[in-house]
Short mmCIF file of N, CA and C in Angstrom, two decimals:
data_model
loop_
_atom_site.label_atom_id
_atom_site.label_comp_id
_atom_site.label_asym_id
_atom_site.label_seq_id
_atom_site.Cartn_x
_atom_site.Cartn_y
_atom_site.Cartn_z
N MET A 268 -1.53 -16.25 7.18
CA MET A 268 -1.74 -16.23 5.76
C MET A 268 -3.21 -16.55 5.48
N HIS A 269 -3.69 -16.05 4.40
CA HIS A 269 -5.10 -16.14 4.04
C HIS A 269 -5.32 -17.22 2.97
N ALA A 270 -6.27 -18.11 3.20
CA ALA A 270 -6.53 -19.24 2.29
C ALA A 270 -6.93 -18.78 0.89
N ALA A 271 -7.72 -17.70 0.78
CA ALA A 271 -8.13 -17.21 -0.54
C ALA A 271 -6.93 -16.67 -1.31
N VAL A 272 -5.97 -16.09 -0.60
CA VAL A 272 -4.74 -15.62 -1.26
C VAL A 272 -3.93 -16.81 -1.74
N ASP A 273 -3.88 -17.87 -0.94
CA ASP A 273 -3.22 -19.10 -1.37
C ASP A 273 -3.81 -19.59 -2.70
N SER A 274 -5.12 -19.63 -2.79
CA SER A 274 -5.80 -20.09 -4.00
C SER A 274 -5.51 -19.17 -5.19
N TRP A 275 -5.51 -17.86 -4.94
CA TRP A 275 -5.22 -16.90 -6.01
C TRP A 275 -3.82 -17.14 -6.56
N ILE A 276 -2.85 -17.30 -5.67
CA ILE A 276 -1.47 -17.54 -6.09
C ILE A 276 -1.34 -18.87 -6.82
N ASP A 277 -2.01 -19.90 -6.33
CA ASP A 277 -1.94 -21.22 -6.96
C ASP A 277 -2.46 -21.21 -8.40
N ALA A 278 -3.37 -20.30 -8.72
CA ALA A 278 -3.96 -20.23 -10.06
C ALA A 278 -3.07 -19.50 -11.08
N LEU A 279 -1.99 -18.91 -10.63
CA LEU A 279 -1.10 -18.15 -11.51
C LEU A 279 -0.20 -19.07 -12.33
N SER A 280 0.38 -18.52 -13.39
CA SER A 280 1.38 -19.27 -14.16
C SER A 280 2.61 -19.48 -13.27
N ASP A 281 3.51 -20.35 -13.69
CA ASP A 281 4.69 -20.67 -12.87
C ASP A 281 5.51 -19.44 -12.51
N GLU A 282 5.85 -18.61 -13.50
CA GLU A 282 6.69 -17.43 -13.25
C GLU A 282 5.94 -16.43 -12.37
N GLN A 283 4.66 -16.21 -12.65
CA GLN A 283 3.86 -15.29 -11.84
C GLN A 283 3.76 -15.79 -10.40
N ARG A 284 3.56 -17.09 -10.24
CA ARG A 284 3.45 -17.68 -8.90
C ARG A 284 4.74 -17.47 -8.12
N LYS A 285 5.85 -17.69 -8.78
CA LYS A 285 7.16 -17.52 -8.13
C LYS A 285 7.33 -16.07 -7.65
N ILE A 286 6.96 -15.13 -8.48
CA ILE A 286 7.06 -13.70 -8.13
C ILE A 286 6.09 -13.36 -7.00
N ALA A 287 4.85 -13.80 -7.12
CA ALA A 287 3.82 -13.48 -6.12
C ALA A 287 4.18 -14.07 -4.76
N GLU A 288 4.68 -15.29 -4.74
CA GLU A 288 5.09 -15.91 -3.47
C GLU A 288 6.23 -15.14 -2.83
N ALA A 289 7.19 -14.72 -3.65
CA ALA A 289 8.32 -13.94 -3.12
C ALA A 289 7.85 -12.59 -2.59
N LEU A 290 6.94 -11.94 -3.31
CA LEU A 290 6.40 -10.67 -2.84
C LEU A 290 5.67 -10.84 -1.51
N ARG A 291 4.87 -11.86 -1.44
CA ARG A 291 4.11 -12.14 -0.22
C ARG A 291 5.05 -12.34 0.96
N ARG A 292 6.09 -13.15 0.77
CA ARG A 292 7.07 -13.37 1.84
C ARG A 292 7.75 -12.07 2.23
N SER A 293 8.14 -11.30 1.23
CA SER A 293 8.85 -10.05 1.47
C SER A 293 7.97 -9.06 2.24
N ILE A 294 6.71 -8.97 1.88
CA ILE A 294 5.79 -8.06 2.58
C ILE A 294 5.66 -8.49 4.04
N HIS A 295 5.45 -9.78 4.28
CA HIS A 295 5.29 -10.26 5.65
C HIS A 295 6.58 -10.13 6.47
N GLN A 296 7.73 -10.34 5.85
CA GLN A 296 9.00 -10.21 6.57
C GLN A 296 9.35 -8.75 6.84
N SER A 297 9.07 -7.88 5.87
CA SER A 297 9.42 -6.47 6.01
C SER A 297 8.48 -5.72 6.93
N VAL A 298 7.22 -6.15 6.96
CA VAL A 298 6.20 -5.46 7.73
C VAL A 298 5.48 -6.52 8.58
N PRO A 299 6.08 -6.92 9.69
CA PRO A 299 5.53 -8.02 10.50
C PRO A 299 4.09 -7.81 10.96
N ASP A 300 3.65 -6.58 11.14
CA ASP A 300 2.29 -6.31 11.62
C ASP A 300 1.28 -6.16 10.49
N VAL A 301 1.68 -6.43 9.26
CA VAL A 301 0.78 -6.29 8.12
C VAL A 301 -0.35 -7.33 8.22
N GLU A 302 -1.52 -6.94 7.79
CA GLU A 302 -2.67 -7.85 7.77
C GLU A 302 -3.00 -8.19 6.32
N GLU A 303 -2.97 -9.47 6.02
CA GLU A 303 -3.28 -9.94 4.67
C GLU A 303 -4.78 -10.18 4.55
N ARG A 304 -5.36 -9.68 3.46
CA ARG A 304 -6.78 -9.87 3.18
C ARG A 304 -6.94 -10.22 1.71
N TYR A 305 -8.11 -10.70 1.38
CA TYR A 305 -8.47 -10.96 -0.01
C TYR A 305 -9.64 -10.06 -0.33
N SER A 306 -9.38 -8.98 -1.05
CA SER A 306 -10.41 -7.98 -1.37
C SER A 306 -10.37 -7.70 -2.87
N PHE A 307 -11.53 -7.45 -3.44
CA PHE A 307 -11.62 -7.14 -4.86
C PHE A 307 -10.99 -8.23 -5.73
N ARG A 308 -11.00 -9.47 -5.23
CA ARG A 308 -10.48 -10.65 -5.91
C ARG A 308 -8.97 -10.67 -6.08
N ILE A 309 -8.26 -9.93 -5.22
CA ILE A 309 -6.80 -9.91 -5.22
C ILE A 309 -6.27 -9.81 -3.79
N PRO A 310 -4.99 -10.17 -3.58
CA PRO A 310 -4.39 -10.03 -2.25
C PRO A 310 -4.17 -8.55 -1.89
N PHE A 311 -4.67 -8.15 -0.74
CA PHE A 311 -4.50 -6.80 -0.22
C PHE A 311 -3.77 -6.88 1.11
N TYR A 312 -2.99 -5.88 1.40
CA TYR A 312 -2.24 -5.82 2.66
C TYR A 312 -2.56 -4.51 3.35
N HIS A 313 -2.91 -4.62 4.62
CA HIS A 313 -3.29 -3.46 5.42
C HIS A 313 -2.24 -3.23 6.50
N TYR A 314 -1.79 -2.00 6.56
CA TYR A 314 -0.82 -1.57 7.57
C TYR A 314 -1.06 -0.08 7.78
N PHE A 315 -1.65 0.27 8.90
CA PHE A 315 -2.09 1.65 9.13
C PHE A 315 -3.00 2.09 7.97
N GLY A 316 -3.95 1.27 7.65
CA GLY A 316 -4.85 1.51 6.53
C GLY A 316 -4.46 0.64 5.33
N MET A 317 -5.09 0.90 4.20
CA MET A 317 -4.78 0.14 3.00
C MET A 317 -3.36 0.46 2.55
N PHE A 318 -2.52 -0.54 2.53
CA PHE A 318 -1.09 -0.37 2.28
C PHE A 318 -0.71 -0.70 0.84
N CYS A 319 -0.92 -1.95 0.45
CA CYS A 319 -0.54 -2.36 -0.91
C CYS A 319 -1.34 -3.57 -1.34
N TYR A 320 -1.22 -3.90 -2.62
CA TYR A 320 -1.86 -5.10 -3.13
C TYR A 320 -1.05 -5.66 -4.28
N ILE A 321 -1.31 -6.92 -4.57
CA ILE A 321 -0.62 -7.63 -5.65
C ILE A 321 -1.67 -7.90 -6.73
N ASN A 322 -1.33 -7.56 -7.97
CA ASN A 322 -2.26 -7.72 -9.06
C ASN A 322 -1.60 -8.48 -10.21
N GLN A 323 -2.37 -9.30 -10.87
CA GLN A 323 -1.86 -10.07 -12.00
C GLN A 323 -1.84 -9.22 -13.26
N LEU A 324 -0.72 -9.26 -13.96
CA LEU A 324 -0.59 -8.65 -15.27
C LEU A 324 -0.60 -9.76 -16.31
N LYS A 325 -0.72 -9.40 -17.55
CA LYS A 325 -0.71 -10.41 -18.61
C LYS A 325 0.58 -11.24 -18.57
N ASN A 326 1.71 -10.55 -18.36
CA ASN A 326 3.01 -11.24 -18.39
C ASN A 326 3.77 -11.16 -17.08
N GLY A 327 3.13 -10.79 -16.00
CA GLY A 327 3.86 -10.64 -14.75
C GLY A 327 2.94 -10.31 -13.59
N ILE A 328 3.51 -9.62 -12.61
CA ILE A 328 2.80 -9.24 -11.39
C ILE A 328 3.07 -7.76 -11.12
N ASP A 329 2.05 -7.07 -10.69
CA ASP A 329 2.15 -5.66 -10.32
C ASP A 329 2.07 -5.55 -8.80
N LEU A 330 3.03 -4.90 -8.19
CA LEU A 330 2.98 -4.58 -6.76
C LEU A 330 2.55 -3.12 -6.67
N CYS A 331 1.37 -2.89 -6.13
CA CYS A 331 0.76 -1.57 -6.12
C CYS A 331 0.68 -1.02 -4.69
N PHE A 332 1.07 0.22 -4.54
CA PHE A 332 1.02 0.89 -3.24
C PHE A 332 -0.12 1.89 -3.24
N CYS A 333 -1.00 1.78 -2.27
CA CYS A 333 -2.21 2.60 -2.22
C CYS A 333 -1.91 4.09 -2.10
N ARG A 334 -0.83 4.44 -1.41
CA ARG A 334 -0.41 5.85 -1.31
C ARG A 334 0.86 6.08 -2.12
N GLY A 335 0.97 5.38 -3.21
CA GLY A 335 2.18 5.40 -4.02
C GLY A 335 2.55 6.75 -4.60
N LYS A 336 1.56 7.62 -4.81
CA LYS A 336 1.88 8.94 -5.39
C LYS A 336 2.87 9.71 -4.53
N ASP A 337 2.84 9.43 -3.23
CA ASP A 337 3.76 10.10 -2.31
C ASP A 337 5.16 9.50 -2.34
N LEU A 338 5.33 8.37 -3.01
CA LEU A 338 6.61 7.65 -3.02
C LEU A 338 7.36 7.74 -4.35
N VAL A 339 6.70 8.24 -5.38
CA VAL A 339 7.26 8.22 -6.73
C VAL A 339 8.58 8.97 -6.83
N GLU A 340 8.66 10.10 -6.18
CA GLU A 340 9.89 10.91 -6.26
C GLU A 340 11.08 10.18 -5.61
N LEU A 341 10.83 9.53 -4.50
CA LEU A 341 11.87 8.82 -3.77
C LEU A 341 12.20 7.46 -4.39
N HIS A 342 11.22 6.86 -5.05
CA HIS A 342 11.38 5.53 -5.66
C HIS A 342 10.97 5.61 -7.13
N PRO A 343 11.89 6.00 -8.00
CA PRO A 343 11.55 6.22 -9.42
C PRO A 343 11.12 4.97 -10.18
N GLN A 344 11.29 3.79 -9.60
CA GLN A 344 10.82 2.58 -10.26
C GLN A 344 9.29 2.46 -10.22
N LEU A 345 8.64 3.29 -9.41
CA LEU A 345 7.19 3.30 -9.32
C LEU A 345 6.59 4.10 -10.47
N GLU A 346 5.45 3.63 -10.97
CA GLU A 346 4.73 4.31 -12.04
C GLU A 346 3.30 4.57 -11.60
N GLN A 347 2.80 5.77 -11.87
CA GLN A 347 1.42 6.09 -11.51
C GLN A 347 0.43 5.72 -12.60
N ARG A 348 0.81 5.76 -13.86
CA ARG A 348 -0.04 5.37 -14.99
C ARG A 348 -1.42 6.01 -14.94
N ASN A 349 -1.49 7.30 -14.87
CA ASN A 349 -2.75 8.05 -14.85
C ASN A 349 -3.66 7.73 -13.67
N ARG A 350 -3.10 7.20 -12.59
CA ARG A 350 -3.87 6.95 -11.39
C ARG A 350 -3.63 8.09 -10.41
N THR A 351 -4.62 8.41 -9.64
CA THR A 351 -4.54 9.54 -8.72
C THR A 351 -3.64 9.26 -7.53
N MET A 352 -3.86 8.14 -6.87
CA MET A 352 -3.13 7.83 -5.64
C MET A 352 -2.16 6.66 -5.78
N VAL A 353 -2.56 5.63 -6.47
CA VAL A 353 -1.81 4.39 -6.55
C VAL A 353 -0.62 4.52 -7.50
N ALA A 354 0.49 3.93 -7.09
CA ALA A 354 1.67 3.79 -7.96
C ALA A 354 2.15 2.35 -7.80
N SER A 355 2.72 1.81 -8.85
CA SER A 355 3.10 0.40 -8.81
C SER A 355 4.42 0.15 -9.51
N VAL A 356 4.94 -1.03 -9.25
CA VAL A 356 6.13 -1.51 -9.94
C VAL A 356 5.73 -2.85 -10.58
N SER A 357 6.05 -3.00 -11.87
CA SER A 357 5.71 -4.21 -12.60
C SER A 357 6.89 -5.16 -12.60
N LEU A 358 6.62 -6.40 -12.22
CA LEU A 358 7.64 -7.43 -12.15
C LEU A 358 7.32 -8.48 -13.21
N LEU A 359 8.13 -8.54 -14.25
CA LEU A 359 7.90 -9.47 -15.34
C LEU A 359 8.73 -10.74 -15.21
N HIS A 360 9.81 -10.63 -14.43
CA HIS A 360 10.71 -11.76 -14.21
C HIS A 360 11.07 -11.80 -12.72
N PHE A 361 11.37 -12.98 -12.23
CA PHE A 361 11.73 -13.14 -10.83
C PHE A 361 12.91 -12.24 -10.45
N ALA A 362 13.87 -12.08 -11.35
CA ALA A 362 15.06 -11.25 -11.10
C ALA A 362 14.69 -9.78 -10.86
N ASP A 363 13.52 -9.35 -11.33
CA ASP A 363 13.10 -7.96 -11.13
C ASP A 363 12.94 -7.61 -9.65
N LEU A 364 12.69 -8.61 -8.83
CA LEU A 364 12.59 -8.36 -7.38
C LEU A 364 13.85 -7.71 -6.86
N HIS A 365 14.99 -8.15 -7.36
CA HIS A 365 16.28 -7.58 -6.95
C HIS A 365 16.58 -6.31 -7.76
N THR A 366 16.43 -6.40 -9.06
CA THR A 366 16.80 -5.28 -9.93
C THR A 366 16.03 -4.01 -9.60
N LEU A 367 14.76 -4.17 -9.28
CA LEU A 367 13.90 -3.02 -8.99
C LEU A 367 13.86 -2.67 -7.50
N GLN A 368 14.71 -3.31 -6.72
CA GLN A 368 14.87 -3.03 -5.29
C GLN A 368 13.53 -3.07 -4.54
N VAL A 369 12.81 -4.15 -4.75
CA VAL A 369 11.46 -4.28 -4.18
C VAL A 369 11.49 -4.30 -2.65
N GLN A 370 12.45 -4.98 -2.05
CA GLN A 370 12.54 -5.03 -0.59
C GLN A 370 12.67 -3.62 0.00
N GLU A 371 13.55 -2.82 -0.58
CA GLU A 371 13.74 -1.45 -0.10
C GLU A 371 12.48 -0.62 -0.32
N LEU A 372 11.81 -0.87 -1.43
CA LEU A 372 10.57 -0.16 -1.75
C LEU A 372 9.48 -0.48 -0.71
N ILE A 373 9.34 -1.74 -0.35
CA ILE A 373 8.35 -2.14 0.65
C ILE A 373 8.67 -1.50 2.01
N LEU A 374 9.93 -1.52 2.39
CA LEU A 374 10.33 -0.91 3.68
C LEU A 374 10.06 0.59 3.68
N GLY A 375 10.40 1.26 2.60
CA GLY A 375 10.17 2.70 2.49
C GLY A 375 8.69 3.05 2.51
N ALA A 376 7.90 2.26 1.80
CA ALA A 376 6.46 2.49 1.76
C ALA A 376 5.83 2.25 3.13
N ALA A 377 6.29 1.23 3.84
CA ALA A 377 5.76 0.93 5.18
C ALA A 377 6.08 2.07 6.15
N ALA A 378 7.30 2.58 6.07
CA ALA A 378 7.67 3.70 6.95
C ALA A 378 6.81 4.92 6.65
N TRP A 379 6.60 5.20 5.38
CA TRP A 379 5.76 6.34 4.99
C TRP A 379 4.30 6.13 5.46
N GLN A 380 3.80 4.91 5.30
CA GLN A 380 2.44 4.59 5.69
C GLN A 380 2.25 4.78 7.20
N GLN A 381 3.23 4.37 7.96
CA GLN A 381 3.16 4.50 9.42
C GLN A 381 3.16 5.97 9.83
N GLU A 382 3.98 6.78 9.18
CA GLU A 382 4.05 8.21 9.52
C GLU A 382 2.78 8.95 9.11
N ALA A 383 2.23 8.58 7.97
CA ALA A 383 1.04 9.26 7.45
C ALA A 383 -0.16 8.86 8.26
#
């Protein structure tokens, strides 16, 4: 784990921190070979290249996949929002981790990233 990512998470509101910590655990558990970095002032994860990142929203946390455009059809919970490559899922409540099937999304994205 990366100390700068620890600091970034610690600075979040309680609900955001809870979501970000769960996402971080899920990414590391789902993709054991993932490399955590702190780039562009946010947590980035590298797995066969730039894989995903966690970004703070006003009221939640965004889990963004760098090659997300290729996953939107298979994972309709992802939104591109006028971005060329990146697609993300917005988590406003801790329960969204389950409701939006984030674990399955991370596993699917990792498999796609490895193949690509």
